[in-house]
């Protein structure tokens, strides 16, 4: 089994050459950051990921988190790794300096987070959820709540959870039934059950801060009647020390397909008289606060897709180089060779590699747009970047995660029979990847958001602007010599044509036949993911070509052009097929009468 | 406790190439790193600081480009960094380098008395292991080389006890402070840099000292002028033309095997035969001389 080795070369390349790290660190608010600091952080993070988190990934999966008597014990090594993680300040990377954080740009924290997710996705979920809870409190919490909870959450001494889902309130949160009763002293008592609570209980820290969606008495029906509460595992006294155990218990954990080390809790609030909670922000605005964080959370899960695809690729390459089987095609009586010599193994590896690199490039570019949307001094630039990020976040989430499942499956295939055996390590990545296309909004939820809120509602203005931007690359591609660029240019142009055709169709039909539009929403999300990925790979090839022309002999650049060419020939060629499915496929999807299923 | 760690920025030898014609190191495009042996010195110093408090100052002599190595050291938790740099220092050998470092440490000592100086056992580019002892001698510090473990520091008694790897065993040594310690590789593992320390390192001011600031008294002792070492020739050893031979023998008959082996050696290496013959003749001569005495 291979250990994780952070792809620093590609990360630096994408950050600097495609996502514009130089410009990002110039933005107001990031005065403390420069590219040297970014390099230093990535280097140390890569060591931590490779040496501390990666070695407990497989053992954590095999052992799993254990539940006993309303308490969860994480697998061996997790508590120690978490303590070191927090001590080294990694929990605070993107948090506001006001509460002890480092306030790093999204672009840099994205690369660092990719490493945690690649090295040990089950571990990474705990700090990720904590970050979400921190942002919710930061956005809407009162000063008193912030002072009470934030410093210890930012420092990692306490972790955070997000309690949204209930047995009958999943994708449809309007059905939340957990209730909150005012106590007259400013606090509330919370009663109800929440499910799928990631790290809802564990033994890594002395306290856990739960953010819980619940209904106040007489609250309006539906989404407009949900409020947000902080419910600590242990009460926090005014001097900051811990008080009594709160009535919030983990009553069981789920048995899952993957991420076994990450405890997925069933939380019971108020079984013994009521869990003490405090209102975050205003009454009945809980969902709204949650939606503020939705983009960040969805983007983070999209990065899980990139990260797992990377890890699966590394494992597959390691095995393909090591495994000797058969002779090389066309070499009669030749020696036995590693399977890396076999064309189909190469096809699988190039498929994994090119899709991973494309997804990483797109995600980092979107991260940089999120930085600009927040910090750029020019309001018009902020707005344009926000629109771009809003359009692309469902794509990063939906496409990268679906891609990671396919890539992890290809990784298993590279291993042959050994891939089906757990001890080899390839299977875990496939199992772990499977959840990413489900939680934080399934792929269909992302796709519906994409074609509805992000496209149809604005008449396709942003997608059209993005397509126009893509077309600008054509002249630059045409100016390059060589068969690789001829192929990249041709495939990319065809891909953009297909994307434009599908986008126009969806925007046009959305009002007249909303079901037909939604029947094609997921294929459209994949189409945009592929063409936008091809766009970034074409940009990468142009930069690489420029470096080579300038005398740079780093083999990374030649490999980048080869990879971009492969992506053009093997992924961009799918674009027209997807468009045909979107434009013509709704009939077949919707025609059958229900009783025929 | 004030601890000074002397480090050197070196090209990453794992990524280095040698120019095929001039036989000099091709530094272009090779990333610069902290001399790996110095990382053991940094960790040893930081561990002592964790235990006893005080501060760790990291010191290097080098070109202005050596600053990132100092920032890296700060990101591990070192408190202050000093870069001693001056055009006059160029071309320094170990004698001149130890003079400059000793002068700088003396200057640091005037501000905050220095209790301990750490260096790596040697550098991966020079491999001389001379600079540490050179500094110790000039500053009249107690010198402990090839130290594999710091056992204890007794601040009241102003003494330190260490383990030193020696041939055939481990020596336990105790001496008084101030002392200079060169740390052996593998004696510890450098910690991970923490995010807050990385931010601090990026913002921290690295003191840049020229010859005056470093307190150099005699400029004839620095740089090329102060370096008596002369590189007379640099060459790549040519590979041997001979190939290894396999000598067949019968394992059941060791005497015959020994005879075969000896014959082969004596034929292949006439010098050995000559020496053997000589020894035999001498023995005979002395024996016959002895016989005469009887």
GROMACS .gro file of C-alpha atoms in nm, chain B residues 13-293:
model
  281
  610UNK     CA    1   2.209   1.704  -0.284
  611UNK     CA    2   1.929   1.472  -0.385
  612UNK     CA    3   1.865   1.697  -0.683
  613UNK     CA    4   2.216   1.804  -0.768
  614UNK     CA    5   2.410   1.749  -1.089
  615UNK     CA    6   2.781   1.788  -1.161
  616UNK     CA    7   2.892   1.979  -1.469
  617UNK     CA    8   3.040   1.717  -1.703
  618UNK     CA    9   3.324   1.942  -1.819
  619UNK     CA   10   3.422   2.163  -1.527
  620UNK     CA   11   3.331   1.910  -1.258
  621UNK     CA   12   3.176   2.186  -1.053
  622UNK     CA   13   2.836   2.162  -0.890
  623UNK     CA   14   2.556   2.290  -1.112
  624UNK     CA   15   2.351   2.490  -0.865
  625UNK     CA   16   2.109   2.634  -1.117
  626UNK     CA   17   1.756   2.515  -1.062
  627UNK     CA   18   1.858   2.307  -0.761
  628UNK     CA   19   1.647   2.397  -0.461
  629UNK     CA   20   1.835   2.527  -0.158
  630UNK     CA   21   1.763   2.362   0.175
  631UNK     CA   22   1.888   2.379   0.531
  632UNK     CA   23   2.184   2.144   0.562
  633UNK     CA   24   2.003   1.826   0.675
  634UNK     CA   25   2.250   1.766   0.961
  635UNK     CA   26   2.168   2.112   1.096
  636UNK     CA   27   1.804   2.011   1.142
  637UNK     CA   28   1.917   1.781   1.426
  638UNK     CA   29   2.093   2.080   1.583
  639UNK     CA   30   1.779   2.294   1.550
  640UNK     CA   31   1.557   2.028   1.703
  641UNK     CA   32   1.800   1.967   1.990
  642UNK     CA   33   1.804   2.341   2.063
  643UNK     CA   34   1.425   2.373   2.045
  644UNK     CA   35   1.376   2.071   2.270
  645UNK     CA   36   1.603   2.232   2.531
  646UNK     CA   37   1.409   2.557   2.499
  647UNK     CA   38   1.081   2.367   2.549
  648UNK     CA   39   1.230   2.217   2.862
  649UNK     CA   40   1.416   2.511   3.014
  650UNK     CA   41   1.278   2.823   2.849
  651UNK     CA   42   1.490   3.097   2.701
  652UNK     CA   43   1.546   3.167   2.335
  653UNK     CA   44   1.700   3.013   2.028
  654UNK     CA   45   1.886   3.232   1.783
  655UNK     CA   46   1.961   3.082   1.445
  656UNK     CA   47   2.273   3.210   1.270
  657UNK     CA   48   2.416   3.166   0.925
  658UNK     CA   49   2.688   3.314   0.713
  659UNK     CA   50   2.605   3.324   0.347
  660UNK     CA   51   2.477   3.528   0.056
  661UNK     CA   52   2.153   3.729   0.092
  662UNK     CA   53   1.977   3.436  -0.078
  663UNK     CA   54   2.031   3.232   0.239
  664UNK     CA   55   1.749   3.420   0.413
  665UNK     CA   56   1.479   3.159   0.333
  666UNK     CA   57   1.680   2.899   0.526
  667UNK     CA   58   1.663   3.124   0.832
  668UNK     CA   59   1.289   3.179   0.787
  669UNK     CA   60   1.245   2.805   0.764
  670UNK     CA   61   1.428   2.770   1.095
  671UNK     CA   62   1.200   3.036   1.245
  672UNK     CA   63   0.897   2.839   1.127
  673UNK     CA   64   1.013   2.546   1.340
  674UNK     CA   65   1.004   2.774   1.643
  675UNK     CA   66   1.344   2.947   1.659
  676UNK     CA   67   1.302   3.295   1.805
  677UNK     CA   68   1.551   3.512   1.621
  678UNK     CA   69   1.753   3.490   1.304
  679UNK     CA   70   2.081   3.651   1.202
  680UNK     CA   71   2.222   3.649   0.851
  681UNK     CA   72   2.587   3.749   0.839
  682UNK     CA   73   2.655   3.857   0.486
  683UNK     CA   74   2.921   4.069   0.325
  684UNK     CA   75   3.086   4.072  -0.015
  685UNK     CA   76   3.419   4.030   0.164
  686UNK     CA   77   3.308   3.693   0.302
  687UNK     CA   78   3.294   3.528  -0.041
  688UNK     CA   79   3.523   3.233  -0.102
  689UNK     CA   80   3.562   3.150   0.268
  690UNK     CA   81   3.698   2.813   0.372
  691UNK     CA   82   3.626   2.655   0.711
  692UNK     CA   83   3.889   2.864   0.888
  693UNK     CA   84   3.748   3.195   0.765
  694UNK     CA   85   3.389   3.078   0.817
  695UNK     CA   86   3.452   2.980   1.178
  696UNK     CA   87   3.613   3.318   1.236
  697UNK     CA   88   3.309   3.504   1.108
  698UNK     CA   89   3.062   3.286   1.300
  699UNK     CA   90   3.268   3.316   1.618
  700UNK     CA   91   3.273   3.695   1.581
  701UNK     CA   92   2.895   3.702   1.531
  702UNK     CA   93   2.834   3.478   1.832
  703UNK     CA   94   3.057   3.706   2.038
  704UNK     CA   95   2.841   3.999   1.927
  705UNK     CA   96   2.523   3.808   2.018
  706UNK     CA   97   2.678   3.719   2.352
  707UNK     CA   98   2.724   4.087   2.439
  708UNK     CA   99   2.350   4.138   2.403
  709UNK     CA  100   2.233   3.817   2.571
  710UNK     CA  101   2.494   3.581   2.713
  711UNK     CA  102   2.514   3.262   2.508
  712UNK     CA  103   2.500   2.935   2.703
  713UNK     CA  104   2.509   2.683   2.422
  714UNK     CA  105   2.598   2.673   2.054
  715UNK     CA  106   2.470   2.395   1.833
  716UNK     CA  107   2.584   2.296   1.487
  717UNK     CA  108   2.521   1.995   1.270
  718UNK     CA  109   2.791   1.730   1.261
  719UNK     CA  110   2.900   1.853   0.917
  720UNK     CA  111   2.747   1.992   0.596
  721UNK     CA  112   2.643   1.778   0.304
  722UNK     CA  113   2.825   1.998   0.052
  723UNK     CA  114   3.160   2.049   0.228
  724UNK     CA  115   3.164   1.743   0.454
  725UNK     CA  116   3.459   1.879   0.654
  726UNK     CA  117   3.306   1.886   1.005
  727UNK     CA  118   3.556   2.161   1.085
  728UNK     CA  119   3.347   2.474   1.133
  729UNK     CA  120   3.187   2.372   1.463
  730UNK     CA  121   3.518   2.284   1.633
  731UNK     CA  122   3.670   2.598   1.476
  732UNK     CA  123   3.407   2.817   1.638
  733UNK     CA  124   3.447   2.640   1.973
  734UNK     CA  125   3.823   2.687   1.971
  735UNK     CA  126   3.802   3.056   1.886
  736UNK     CA  127   3.544   3.124   2.157
  737UNK     CA  128   3.710   2.889   2.405
  738UNK     CA  129   3.388   2.692   2.443
  739UNK     CA  130   3.382   2.337   2.569
  740UNK     CA  131   3.348   2.118   2.260
  741UNK     CA  132   3.126   1.812   2.237
  742UNK     CA  133   3.121   1.653   1.892
  743UNK     CA  134   2.905   1.374   1.745
  744UNK     CA  135   2.652   1.408   2.023
  745UNK     CA  136   2.363   1.163   1.992
  746UNK     CA  137   2.161   1.271   2.293
  747UNK     CA  138   2.137   1.558   2.540
  748UNK     CA  139   2.093   1.380   2.871
  749UNK     CA  140   2.046   1.677   3.102
  750UNK     CA  141   2.131   2.038   3.163
  751UNK     CA  142   2.195   2.152   3.518
  752UNK     CA  143   2.151   2.526   3.513
  753UNK     CA  144   2.245   2.570   3.879
  754UNK     CA  145   2.571   2.386   3.831
  755UNK     CA  146   2.609   2.538   3.486
  756UNK     CA  147   2.680   2.199   3.333
  757UNK     CA  148   2.555   1.971   3.059
  758UNK     CA  149   2.561   1.593   3.022
  759UNK     CA  150   2.542   1.430   2.682
  760UNK     CA  151   2.587   1.100   2.507
  761UNK     CA  152   2.843   1.084   2.234
  762UNK     CA  153   2.861   0.810   1.978
  763UNK     CA  154   3.212   0.672   1.970
  764UNK     CA  155   3.366   0.371   1.809
  765UNK     CA  156   3.258   0.062   1.992
  766UNK     CA  157   3.014   0.230   2.227
  767UNK     CA  158   2.856   0.539   2.369
  768UNK     CA  159   3.045   0.784   2.587
  769UNK     CA  160   2.860   0.977   2.855
  770UNK     CA  161   3.025   1.316   2.886
  771UNK     CA  162   2.970   1.603   3.120
  772UNK     CA  163   3.114   1.949   3.087
  773UNK     CA  164   3.052   2.303   3.197
  774UNK     CA  165   2.872   2.570   3.001
  775UNK     CA  166   2.910   2.753   2.773
  776UNK     CA  167   2.970   2.474   2.528
  777UNK     CA  168   2.944   2.396   2.159
  778UNK     CA  169   2.773   2.079   2.051
  779UNK     CA  170   2.777   1.922   1.707
  780UNK     CA  171   2.476   1.695   1.670
  781UNK     CA  172   2.486   1.355   1.510
  782UNK     CA  173   2.233   1.260   1.243
  783UNK     CA  174   1.938   1.048   1.353
  784UNK     CA  175   1.965   1.182   1.708
  785UNK     CA  176   1.616   1.330   1.691
  786UNK     CA  177   1.346   1.417   1.439
  787UNK     CA  178   1.276   1.775   1.340
  788UNK     CA  179   0.929   1.882   1.448
  789UNK     CA  180   0.658   1.999   1.211
  790UNK     CA  181   0.642   2.374   1.163
  791UNK     CA  182   0.316   2.508   1.304
  792UNK     CA  183   0.093   2.742   1.109
  793UNK     CA  184   0.132   3.032   1.359
  794UNK     CA  185   0.510   2.991   1.352
  795UNK     CA  186   0.506   2.996   0.973
  796UNK     CA  187   0.318   3.323   0.978
  797UNK     CA  188   0.556   3.460   1.239
  798UNK     CA  189   0.852   3.341   1.030
  799UNK     CA  190   0.716   3.512   0.719
  800UNK     CA  191   0.672   3.842   0.901
  801UNK     CA  192   0.975   3.825   1.129
  802UNK     CA  193   1.265   4.054   1.070
  803UNK     CA  194   1.584   3.866   0.991
  804UNK     CA  195   1.882   4.063   1.125
  805UNK     CA  196   2.123   4.116   0.839
  806UNK     CA  197   2.475   4.188   0.962
  807UNK     CA  198   2.766   4.306   0.753
  808UNK     CA  199   3.125   4.276   0.873
  809UNK     CA  200   3.091   4.577   1.101
  810UNK     CA  201   2.766   4.470   1.261
  811UNK     CA  202   2.902   4.119   1.310
  812UNK     CA  203   3.198   4.263   1.497
  813UNK     CA  204   3.471   4.141   1.260
  814UNK     CA  205   3.798   4.273   1.395
  815UNK     CA  206   4.044   4.156   1.134
  816UNK     CA  207   3.922   4.162   0.776
  817UNK     CA  208   4.229   3.972   0.663
  818UNK     CA  209   4.083   3.667   0.834
  819UNK     CA  210   3.761   3.656   0.629
  820UNK     CA  211   3.665   3.545   0.282
  821UNK     CA  212   3.913   3.429   0.021
  822UNK     CA  213   4.199   3.624   0.186
  823UNK     CA  214   4.148   3.450   0.515
  824UNK     CA  215   4.126   3.107   0.356
  825UNK     CA  216   4.452   2.914   0.328
  826UNK     CA  217   4.276   2.614   0.172
  827UNK     CA  218   4.350   2.576  -0.198
  828UNK     CA  219   4.159   2.345  -0.426
  829UNK     CA  220   4.436   2.217  -0.651
  830UNK     CA  221   4.228   1.992  -0.873
  831UNK     CA  222   3.874   1.864  -0.897
  832UNK     CA  223   3.818   1.539  -1.078
  833UNK     CA  224   3.584   1.247  -1.109
  834UNK     CA  225   3.762   0.922  -1.022
  835UNK     CA  226   3.775   0.708  -1.335
  836UNK     CA  227   3.600   0.377  -1.294
  837UNK     CA  228   3.821   0.070  -1.276
  838UNK     CA  229   3.873  -0.118  -1.597
  839UNK     CA  230   3.897  -0.460  -1.431
  840UNK     CA  231   3.592  -0.668  -1.375
  841UNK     CA  232   3.524  -0.896  -1.085
  842UNK     CA  233   3.611  -1.260  -1.140
  843UNK     CA  234   3.439  -1.562  -1.004
  844UNK     CA  235   3.670  -1.826  -0.863
  845UNK     CA  236   3.528  -2.176  -0.860
  846UNK     CA  237   3.616  -2.397  -0.565
  847UNK     CA  238   3.514  -2.718  -0.401
  848UNK     CA  239   3.353  -2.649  -0.068
  849UNK     CA  240   3.437  -2.998   0.056
  850UNK     CA  241   3.805  -2.928   0.020
  851UNK     CA  242   3.896  -2.599   0.193
  852UNK     CA  243   4.270  -2.649   0.162
  853UNK     CA  244   4.255  -2.681  -0.213
  854UNK     CA  245   4.017  -2.383  -0.225
  855UNK     CA  246   4.261  -2.171  -0.024
  856UNK     CA  247   4.543  -2.275  -0.253
  857UNK     CA  248   4.340  -2.183  -0.565
  858UNK     CA  249   4.249  -1.848  -0.416
  859UNK     CA  250   4.604  -1.765  -0.311
  860UNK     CA  251   4.746  -1.866  -0.649
  861UNK     CA  252   4.494  -1.643  -0.819
  862UNK     CA  253   4.572  -1.348  -0.593
  863UNK     CA  254   4.945  -1.388  -0.629
  864UNK     CA  255   4.923  -1.404  -1.008
  865UNK     CA  256   4.682  -1.112  -1.035
  866UNK     CA  257   4.863  -0.884  -0.788
  867UNK     CA  258   5.240  -0.928  -0.824
  868UNK     CA  259   5.292  -0.667  -0.551
  869UNK     CA  260   5.140  -0.897  -0.294
  870UNK     CA  261   5.362  -1.184  -0.403
  871UNK     CA  262   5.664  -0.958  -0.376
  872UNK     CA  263   5.566  -0.850  -0.025
  873UNK     CA  264   5.503  -1.206   0.082
  874UNK     CA  265   5.837  -1.317  -0.055
  875UNK     CA  266   6.004  -1.027   0.125
  876UNK     CA  267   5.841  -1.118   0.457
  877UNK     CA  268   5.941  -1.478   0.417
  878UNK     CA  269   6.299  -1.383   0.338
  879UNK     CA  270   6.315  -1.150   0.638
  880UNK     CA  271   6.180  -1.418   0.866
  881UNK     CA  272   6.432  -1.664   0.738
  882UNK     CA  273   6.713  -1.414   0.785
  883UNK     CA  274   6.610  -1.335   1.142
  884UNK     CA  275   6.563  -1.702   1.220
  885UNK     CA  276   6.907  -1.787   1.093
  886UNK     CA  277   7.043  -1.488   1.285
  887UNK     CA  278   6.871  -1.619   1.598
  888UNK     CA  279   7.010  -1.959   1.535
  889UNK     CA  280   7.353  -1.808   1.526
  890UNK     CA  281   7.300  -1.640   1.863
   0.00000   0.00000   0.00000
